[in-house]
XYZ file of C-alpha atoms in Angstrom:
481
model
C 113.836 65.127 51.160
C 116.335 65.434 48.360
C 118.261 62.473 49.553
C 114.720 60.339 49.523
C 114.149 61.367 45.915
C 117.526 60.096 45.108
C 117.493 56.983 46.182
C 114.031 56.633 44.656
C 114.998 57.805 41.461
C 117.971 55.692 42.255
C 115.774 52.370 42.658
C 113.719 53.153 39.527
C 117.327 53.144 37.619
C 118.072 49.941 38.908
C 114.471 48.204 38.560
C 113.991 49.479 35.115
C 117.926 48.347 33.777
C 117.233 44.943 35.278
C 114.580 44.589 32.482
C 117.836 44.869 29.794
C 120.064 42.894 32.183
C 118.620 39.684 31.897
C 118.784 39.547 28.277
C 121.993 41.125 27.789
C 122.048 43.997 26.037
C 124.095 45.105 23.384
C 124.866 41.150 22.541
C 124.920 40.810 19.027
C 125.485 37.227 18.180
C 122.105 35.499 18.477
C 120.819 32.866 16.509
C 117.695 31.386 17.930
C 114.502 33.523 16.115
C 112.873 33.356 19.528
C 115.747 34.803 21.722
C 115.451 37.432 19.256
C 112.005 38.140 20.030
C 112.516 37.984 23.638
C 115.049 40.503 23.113
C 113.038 42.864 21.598
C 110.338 42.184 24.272
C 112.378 42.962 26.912
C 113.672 46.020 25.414
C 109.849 46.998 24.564
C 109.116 46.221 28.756
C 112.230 48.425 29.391
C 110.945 51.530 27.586
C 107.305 50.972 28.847
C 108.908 50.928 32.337
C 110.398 54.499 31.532
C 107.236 56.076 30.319
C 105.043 54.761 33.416
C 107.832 56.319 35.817
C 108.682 59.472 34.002
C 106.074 60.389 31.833
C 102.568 58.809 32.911
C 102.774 60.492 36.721
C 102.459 64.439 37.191
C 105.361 64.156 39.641
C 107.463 61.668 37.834
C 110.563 62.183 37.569
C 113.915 62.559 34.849
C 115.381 59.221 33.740
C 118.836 59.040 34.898
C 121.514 59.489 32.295
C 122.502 55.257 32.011
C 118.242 55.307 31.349
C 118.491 57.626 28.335
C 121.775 56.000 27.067
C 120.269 52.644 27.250
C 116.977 54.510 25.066
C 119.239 56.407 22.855
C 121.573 52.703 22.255
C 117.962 51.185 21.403
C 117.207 53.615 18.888
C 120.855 53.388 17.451
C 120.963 49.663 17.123
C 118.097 48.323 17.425
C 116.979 46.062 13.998
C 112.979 45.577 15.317
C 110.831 48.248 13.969
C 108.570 48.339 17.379
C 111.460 49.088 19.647
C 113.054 51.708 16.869
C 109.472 53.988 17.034
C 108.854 53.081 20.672
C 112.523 54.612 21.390
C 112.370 57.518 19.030
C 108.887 58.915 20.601
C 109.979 57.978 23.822
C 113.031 60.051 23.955
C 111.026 63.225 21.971
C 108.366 62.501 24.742
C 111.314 63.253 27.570
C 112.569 66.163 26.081
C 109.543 67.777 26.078
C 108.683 66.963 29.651
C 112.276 67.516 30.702
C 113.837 70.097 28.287
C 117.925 70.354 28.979
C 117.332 74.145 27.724
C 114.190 76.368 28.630
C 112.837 79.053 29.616
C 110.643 80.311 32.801
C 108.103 83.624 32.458
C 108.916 86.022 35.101
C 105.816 87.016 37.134
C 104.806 91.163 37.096
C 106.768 91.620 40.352
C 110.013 89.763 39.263
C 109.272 91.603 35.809
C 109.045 94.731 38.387
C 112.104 94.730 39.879
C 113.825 93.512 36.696
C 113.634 96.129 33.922
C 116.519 94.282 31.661
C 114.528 91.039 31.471
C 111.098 89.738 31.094
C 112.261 85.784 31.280
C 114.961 84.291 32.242
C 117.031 80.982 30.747
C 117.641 78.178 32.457
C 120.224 75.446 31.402
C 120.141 72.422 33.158
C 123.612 71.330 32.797
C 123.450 67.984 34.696
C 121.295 66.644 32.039
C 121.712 63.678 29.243
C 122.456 64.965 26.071
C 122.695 62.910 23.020
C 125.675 64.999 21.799
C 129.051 64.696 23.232
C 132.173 67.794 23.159
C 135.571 68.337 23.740
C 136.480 64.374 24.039
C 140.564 63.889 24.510
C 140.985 61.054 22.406
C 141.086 62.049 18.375
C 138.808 60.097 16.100
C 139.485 59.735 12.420
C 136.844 59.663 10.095
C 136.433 55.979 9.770
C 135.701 56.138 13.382
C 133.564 59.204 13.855
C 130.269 57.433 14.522
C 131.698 54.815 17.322
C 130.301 54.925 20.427
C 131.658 56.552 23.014
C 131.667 56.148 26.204
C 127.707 57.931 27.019
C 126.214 56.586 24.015
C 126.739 60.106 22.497
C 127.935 61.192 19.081
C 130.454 63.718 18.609
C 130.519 66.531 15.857
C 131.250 64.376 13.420
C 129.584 61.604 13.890
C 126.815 63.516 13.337
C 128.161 64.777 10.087
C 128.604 61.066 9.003
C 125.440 60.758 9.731
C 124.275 63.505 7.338
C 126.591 62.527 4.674
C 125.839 58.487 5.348
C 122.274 59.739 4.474
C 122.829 62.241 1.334
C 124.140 58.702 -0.432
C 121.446 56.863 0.652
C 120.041 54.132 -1.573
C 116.321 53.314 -0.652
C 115.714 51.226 -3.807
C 117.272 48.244 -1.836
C 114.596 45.394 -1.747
C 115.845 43.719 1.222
C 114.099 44.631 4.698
C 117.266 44.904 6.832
C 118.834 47.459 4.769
C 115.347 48.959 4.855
C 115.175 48.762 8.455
C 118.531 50.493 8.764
C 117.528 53.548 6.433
C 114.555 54.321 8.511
C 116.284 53.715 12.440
C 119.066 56.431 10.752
C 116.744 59.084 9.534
C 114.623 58.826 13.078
C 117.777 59.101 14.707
C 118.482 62.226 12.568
C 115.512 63.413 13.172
C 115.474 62.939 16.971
C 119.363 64.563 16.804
C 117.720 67.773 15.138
C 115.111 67.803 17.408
C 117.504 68.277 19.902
C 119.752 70.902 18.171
C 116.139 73.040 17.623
C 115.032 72.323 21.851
C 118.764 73.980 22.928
C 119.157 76.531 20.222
C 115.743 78.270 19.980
C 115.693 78.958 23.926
C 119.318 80.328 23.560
C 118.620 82.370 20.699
C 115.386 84.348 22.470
C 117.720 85.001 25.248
C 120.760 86.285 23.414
C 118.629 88.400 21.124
C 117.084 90.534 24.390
C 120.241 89.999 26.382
C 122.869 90.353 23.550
C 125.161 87.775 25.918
C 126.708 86.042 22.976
C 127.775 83.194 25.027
C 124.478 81.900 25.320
C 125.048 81.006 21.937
C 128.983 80.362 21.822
C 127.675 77.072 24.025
C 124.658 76.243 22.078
C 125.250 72.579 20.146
C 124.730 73.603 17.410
C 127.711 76.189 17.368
C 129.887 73.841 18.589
C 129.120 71.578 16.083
C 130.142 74.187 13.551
C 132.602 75.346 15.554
C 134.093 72.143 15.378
C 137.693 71.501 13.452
C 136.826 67.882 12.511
C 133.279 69.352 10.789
C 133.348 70.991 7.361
C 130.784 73.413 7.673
C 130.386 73.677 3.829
C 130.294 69.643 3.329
C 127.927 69.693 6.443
C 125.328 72.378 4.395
C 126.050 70.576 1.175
C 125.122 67.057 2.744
C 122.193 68.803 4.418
C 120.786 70.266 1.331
C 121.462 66.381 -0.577
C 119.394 64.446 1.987
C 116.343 67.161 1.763
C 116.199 66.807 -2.099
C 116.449 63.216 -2.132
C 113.923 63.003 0.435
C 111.439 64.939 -1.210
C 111.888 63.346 -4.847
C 111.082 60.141 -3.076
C 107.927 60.901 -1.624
C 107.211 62.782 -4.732
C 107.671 58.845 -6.136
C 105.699 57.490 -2.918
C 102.540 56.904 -5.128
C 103.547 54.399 -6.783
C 103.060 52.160 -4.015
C 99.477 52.499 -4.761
C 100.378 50.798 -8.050
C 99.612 47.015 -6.436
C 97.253 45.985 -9.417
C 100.455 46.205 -11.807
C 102.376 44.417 -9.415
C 103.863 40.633 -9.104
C 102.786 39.120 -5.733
C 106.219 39.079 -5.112
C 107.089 42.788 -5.534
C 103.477 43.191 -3.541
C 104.714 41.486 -0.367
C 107.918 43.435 -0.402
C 105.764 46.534 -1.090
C 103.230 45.996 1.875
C 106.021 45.460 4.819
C 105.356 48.019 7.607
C 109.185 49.381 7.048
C 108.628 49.650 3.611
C 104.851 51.446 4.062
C 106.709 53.872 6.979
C 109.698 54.867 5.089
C 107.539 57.735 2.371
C 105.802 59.552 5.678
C 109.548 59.392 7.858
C 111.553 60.393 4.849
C 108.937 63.353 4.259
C 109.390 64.604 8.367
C 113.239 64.117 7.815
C 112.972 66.434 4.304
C 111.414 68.935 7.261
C 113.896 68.255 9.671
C 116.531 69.281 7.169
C 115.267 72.808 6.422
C 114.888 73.206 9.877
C 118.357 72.244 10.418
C 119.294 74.992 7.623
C 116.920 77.696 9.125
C 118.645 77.284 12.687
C 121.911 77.280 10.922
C 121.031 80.789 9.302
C 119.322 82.502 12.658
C 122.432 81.124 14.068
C 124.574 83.353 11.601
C 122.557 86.158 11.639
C 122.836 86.471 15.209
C 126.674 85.918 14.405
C 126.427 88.755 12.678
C 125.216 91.225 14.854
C 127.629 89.915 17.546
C 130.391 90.929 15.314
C 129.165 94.070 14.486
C 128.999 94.781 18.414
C 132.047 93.535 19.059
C 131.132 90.571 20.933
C 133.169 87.971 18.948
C 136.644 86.853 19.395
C 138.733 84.860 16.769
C 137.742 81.639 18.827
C 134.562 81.917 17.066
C 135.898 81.741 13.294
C 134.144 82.414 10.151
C 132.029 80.761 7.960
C 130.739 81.045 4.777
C 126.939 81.865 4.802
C 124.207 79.380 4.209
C 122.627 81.434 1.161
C 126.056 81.464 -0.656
C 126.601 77.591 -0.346
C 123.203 76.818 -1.859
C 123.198 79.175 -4.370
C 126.561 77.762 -5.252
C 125.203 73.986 -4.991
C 122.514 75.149 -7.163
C 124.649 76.625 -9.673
C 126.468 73.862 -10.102
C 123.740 71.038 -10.197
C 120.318 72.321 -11.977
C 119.145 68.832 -11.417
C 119.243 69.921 -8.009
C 117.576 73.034 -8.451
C 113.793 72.187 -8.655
C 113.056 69.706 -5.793
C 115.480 72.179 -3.386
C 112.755 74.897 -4.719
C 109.823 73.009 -3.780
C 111.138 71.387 -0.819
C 112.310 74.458 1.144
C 109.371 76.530 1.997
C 110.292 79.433 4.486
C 109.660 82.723 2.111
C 112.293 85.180 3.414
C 115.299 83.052 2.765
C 113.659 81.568 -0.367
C 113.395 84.533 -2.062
C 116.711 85.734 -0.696
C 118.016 82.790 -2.257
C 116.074 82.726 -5.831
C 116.702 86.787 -5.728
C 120.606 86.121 -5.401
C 120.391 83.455 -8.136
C 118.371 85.995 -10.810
C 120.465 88.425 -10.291
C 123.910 86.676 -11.483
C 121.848 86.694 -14.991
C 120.635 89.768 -15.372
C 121.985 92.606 -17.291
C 123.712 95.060 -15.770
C 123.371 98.934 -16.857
C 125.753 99.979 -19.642
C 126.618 103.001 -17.492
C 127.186 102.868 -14.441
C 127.669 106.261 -12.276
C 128.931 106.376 -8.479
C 125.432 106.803 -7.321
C 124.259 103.853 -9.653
C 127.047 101.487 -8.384
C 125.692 97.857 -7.017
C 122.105 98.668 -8.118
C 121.638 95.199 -9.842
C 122.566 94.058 -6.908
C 119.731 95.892 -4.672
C 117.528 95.053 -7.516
C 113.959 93.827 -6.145
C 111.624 91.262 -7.554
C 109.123 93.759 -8.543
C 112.392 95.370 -10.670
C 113.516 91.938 -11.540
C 110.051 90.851 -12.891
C 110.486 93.991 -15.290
C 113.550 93.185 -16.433
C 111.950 89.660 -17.414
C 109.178 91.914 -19.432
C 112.011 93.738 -21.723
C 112.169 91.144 -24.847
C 115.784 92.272 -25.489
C 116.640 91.259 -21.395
C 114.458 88.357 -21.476
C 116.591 87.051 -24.780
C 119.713 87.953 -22.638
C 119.460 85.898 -19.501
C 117.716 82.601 -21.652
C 121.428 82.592 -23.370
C 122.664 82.362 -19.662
C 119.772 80.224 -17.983
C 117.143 77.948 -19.779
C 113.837 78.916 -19.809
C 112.587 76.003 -17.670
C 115.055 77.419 -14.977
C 113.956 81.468 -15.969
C 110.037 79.691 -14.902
C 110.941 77.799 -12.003
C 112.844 80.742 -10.425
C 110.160 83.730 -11.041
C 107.461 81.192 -10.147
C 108.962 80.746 -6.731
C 110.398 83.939 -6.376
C 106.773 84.835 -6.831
C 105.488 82.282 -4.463
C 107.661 83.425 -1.554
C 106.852 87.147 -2.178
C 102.895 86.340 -2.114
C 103.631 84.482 1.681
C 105.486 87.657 2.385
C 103.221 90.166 1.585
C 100.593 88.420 3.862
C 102.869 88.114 7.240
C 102.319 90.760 9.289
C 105.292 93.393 9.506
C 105.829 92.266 13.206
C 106.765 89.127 12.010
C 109.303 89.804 10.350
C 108.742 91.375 6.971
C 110.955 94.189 7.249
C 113.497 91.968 7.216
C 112.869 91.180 3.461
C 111.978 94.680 2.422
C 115.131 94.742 0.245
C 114.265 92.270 -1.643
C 110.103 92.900 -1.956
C 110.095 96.732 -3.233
C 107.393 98.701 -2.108
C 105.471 98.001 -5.500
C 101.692 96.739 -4.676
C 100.513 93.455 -5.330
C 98.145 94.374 -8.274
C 101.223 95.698 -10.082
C 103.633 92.724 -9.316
C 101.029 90.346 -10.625
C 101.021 92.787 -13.586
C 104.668 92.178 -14.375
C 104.537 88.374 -13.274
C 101.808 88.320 -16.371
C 104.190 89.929 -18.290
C 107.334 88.550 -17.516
C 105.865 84.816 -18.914
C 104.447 86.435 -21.790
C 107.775 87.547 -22.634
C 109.242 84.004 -22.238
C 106.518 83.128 -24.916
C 107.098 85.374 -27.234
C 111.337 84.645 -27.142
C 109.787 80.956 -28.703
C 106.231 80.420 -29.512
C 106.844 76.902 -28.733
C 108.078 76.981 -24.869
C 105.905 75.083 -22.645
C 104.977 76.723 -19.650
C 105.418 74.037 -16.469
C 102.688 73.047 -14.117
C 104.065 75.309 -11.811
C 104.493 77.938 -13.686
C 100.434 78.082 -14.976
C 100.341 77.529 -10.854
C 101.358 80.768 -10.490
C 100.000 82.725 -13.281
C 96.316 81.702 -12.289
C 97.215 82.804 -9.218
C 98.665 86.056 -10.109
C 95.385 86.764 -12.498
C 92.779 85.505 -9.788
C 94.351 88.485 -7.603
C 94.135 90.822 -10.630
C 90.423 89.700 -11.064
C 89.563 89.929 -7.056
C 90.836 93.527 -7.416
C-alpha cells in the first residue's frame, strides 16, 4: 500500500513538473511579450495543478520536495504579480494542511497511562523546509541570498533579506522595482510564517516537558545561533522594516488624492502592484512584531533553561530584545513614535516604555541597603507620580522633551489599560512588576495629573492627538466609576 502511494505521489510529481518543463523554467532571457505570458501561464497551470492534488481532495496528499522548490523558486523570482500571490497563498495553504511541526491531543486513555504529558510533538523531519542549515561550503555576504541547491535560504540570506528590506525605497515610480518590493516582503512574510508554524509547537512542548532541545533545533534558534547572523543587526533591521512599514501606510491615503493628480501620476497610482503594496506592507509591519515576540518567548524560555541548567556553551548568549530597542530608541527619537504605535503586544510594551522612563527619572538622594535598585522596580502607577511632582516633572523634560515625556506615559498607559483587562491566566502576573497593585481609578488619577504637570512646566505645550487619546480615556473611566 505504501509502495502504491509512492509511485502515485510519484506520478503527480512528474505530471505536475511537466507543466514547468515545457517552458523552461528558470530561463531568464526572453524577449517575445507573448512567451512571457505563456510563461507565466504555465507557471499559473503548475500551481493550480498542486492545489487540485494536494489541497482540493480530503486524502490528497504532500507535494514532494522538487514541487515546493519549484513553488518557493516562483515566489522568489517570479516578476508577474498573479503567479507571486498565487505562490505565496499556495505555499501558506500547504503548511497549514501539512505542518513540518505539530502537535496531536492525546485521547483520556493515552492521557491515562501518561501522567507526564497531555500531547505529544511530532516533527516530521522528511519534510520541505524553506530554510536550509549547516551547508559545507562558506558564503560571504555578497553571496548570502544565492540559491542553493533546494531552493532554500540559509541564515543569512534571510538576514539580507531583512536588512535588503529596512533600506527599502518604495517611492520608486517604476513597476518592476515595485513588483520586486512586494514579491520580497511576501516572501518575508511567508519565511516568518514558517519560523512562527515550527517555533510555537516547540515552545508548548518544551515549556511542559522542559526538553530544551526541542528548542536548540527550532529555526529560529539556529538562525540566531548562527555565526554568520548578527543577532543585534538582525533585531535592529527587524525593528527598521516595521517602522518604515507602518509610516507608509500611515501615508497610504494619499492615494485617495486622484482629483489632485496628473493623469500621469494617476495611471502609475492605480496599477494593481502599486494599489497592493499599503495592505502587504501593513501584514509585513505584523509579521515583524511577530518575528520580535517569537524572538523574546524564545529568550525567555532561554532563560529558564539556564537557570535549570539545561544549557551548554554551544548555545551562546545574546543580548535581550528589550535592551536592543530601548537602545535603538535611544539613539533615534525619530524612531521612537511609529515603533510605539506599531508594536502593540502590552506586556513587552510597557516593559519596554517602563525601561525607557526610568533612565530619566530621579533617583532618591539617599539611598539605604534596603532602598537599593528601587527606581529600578519602580511601577507605572509610581512612575506616573513622579510625573505629578513639578520639581521631577522639570527634571526629566531637561533629559527628554516633552513630546517624548507624552508619547511614553500615553503608551505606557495604553499597554497597562490592555493589561489590566487580560485575565491573570493569561499571563498578567507576568507584568505585575511593572503594573503595581494600585487600582485603575487611582492610575487614571495620576495619568490626569501627570499631563497637568507637563502643562503647568509651560503653559504653551501642546498636548498630541494621542496624548488627549488617552486622557479622555483615563477621565471616561473616572466618570464610569
Amino acid at each position: 500500500m505504501e509502495g502504491k502511494r509512492r509511485k502515485e505521489t510519484k506520478g503527480i510529481e512528474e505530471n505536475t513538473l511537466a507543466i514547468l518543463d515545457t517552458s523552461g523554467f528558470g530561463k531568464k532571457e526572453i524577449s517575445a511579450a507573448q512567451h512571457v505570458q505563456n510563461l507565466n501561464d504555465d507557471r499559473l497551470a503548475f500551481l493550480e495543478a498542486v492545489r487540485t492534488s494536494s489541497i482540493v481532495p480530503e486524502n490528497g496528499s504532500a507535494p514532494t520536495s522538487k514541487m515546493y522548490q519549484a513553488i518557493f523558486l516562483i515566489l522568489r523570482e517570479e516578476s508577474s504579480l498573479d503567479s507571486i500571490m498565487a505562490s505565496y497563498q499556495l505555499l501558506n495553504d500547504l503548511d497549514m494542511r501539512f505542518p513540518r511541526v505539530y502537535i496531536t491531543e492525546k485521547t483520556e486513555n493515552e492521557s491515562a497511562s501518561s501522567v507526564t504529558s497531555l500531547f505529544e510533538l511530532v516533527v516530521v523531519e522528511e519534510a520541505w523546509s524553506p530554510f536550509i542549515f549547516g551547508v559545507d561550503c562558506p558564503f560571504t555576504e555578497k553571496d548570502a541570498s544565492r540559491e542553493k541547491p533546494s531552493g532554500s535560504l540559509d541564515s543569512s540570506g534571510f538576514h539580507l533579506l531583512i536588512k535588503d528590506l529596512s533600506e527599502m525605497d518604495n517611492e520608486e515610480s517604476s513597476e518592476e522595482s515595485k513588483t520586486k518590493l512586494l514579491r520580497t516582503m511576501l516572501l518575508l512574510q511567508y519565511l516568518v510564517h514558517v519560523l512562527k508554524g515550527d517555533f510555537l509547537p516547540r515552545n508548548r512542548a518544551y515549556k511542559e516537558k522542559m526538553n530544551w532541545s526541542l528548542l536548540r533545533e527550532s529555526f529560529l534558534n539556529r538562525i540566531l545561533g548562527s555565526r554568520r547572523v548578527s543577532g543585534k543587526a538582525l533585531i535592529k533591521d527587524c525593528i527598521s522594516v516595521m517602522c518604515k512599514c507602518h509610516v507608509h501606510c500611515g501615508t497610504a491615503d494619499d492615494l485617495l488624492c486622484f482629483k489632485n493628480s496628473s493623469k500621469d501620476k494617476l495611471e502609475i497610482c492605480s496599477s494593481a502592484t502599486t494599489i497592493a503594496l499599503p495592505e502587504i506592507e501593513k501584514c509585513l509591519c505584523i509579521a515583524m512584531q511577530k518575528l520580535l515576540l517569537m524572538i523574546m518567548d524564545l529568550d525567555s524560555s532561554k532563560e529558564t533553561a539556564d537557570m535549570q541548567g539545561l544549557t551548554t556553551r554551544a548555545d551562546g548568549v545574546r543580548i535581550p530584545v528589550p535592551e536592543i530597542i530601548l537602545d535603538e530608541l535611544s539613539y533615534n527619537r525619530d524612531m521612537l513614535s511609529p515603533f510605539l504605535q506599531a508594536f502593540h503586544e502590552p506586556r513587552w510594551k510597557l516593559e519596554i516604555v517602563m525601561q525607557y522612563i526610568r533612565k530619566y527619572v530621579a533617583k532618591p538622594s539617599v539611598r539605604t541597603r534596603r532602598s537599593n535598585g528601587s527606581t529600578n522596580d519602580a511601577t507605572f502607577p509610581d512612575i506616573l507620580k513622579s510625573f505629578g511632582d513639578g520639581s521631577s516633572t522639570k527634571s526629566i523634560l531637561k533629559k527628554i522633551s516633552v513630546e517624548v515625556a507624552q508619547l511614553l506615559l500615553a503608551h505606557a498607559f495604553q499597554a497597562y489599560l490592555s493589561l489590566s483587562l487580560k485575565d491573570p491566566s493569561e499571563g498578567i502576573n507576568d507584568s505585575e512588576k511593572n503594573v503595581g497593585d494600585c487600582s485603575l481609578v487611582e492610575v487614571c488619577k495620576y495619568m490626569i495629573t501627570a499631563f497637568s504637570s507637563l502643562k503647568k512646566t509651560n503653559e504653551h505645550i501642546a498636548i498630541l492627538p494621542f496624548g488627549k487619546e488617552a486622557l479622555f480615556t483615563a477621565a471616561t473611566i473616572l466618570s464610569t466609576k
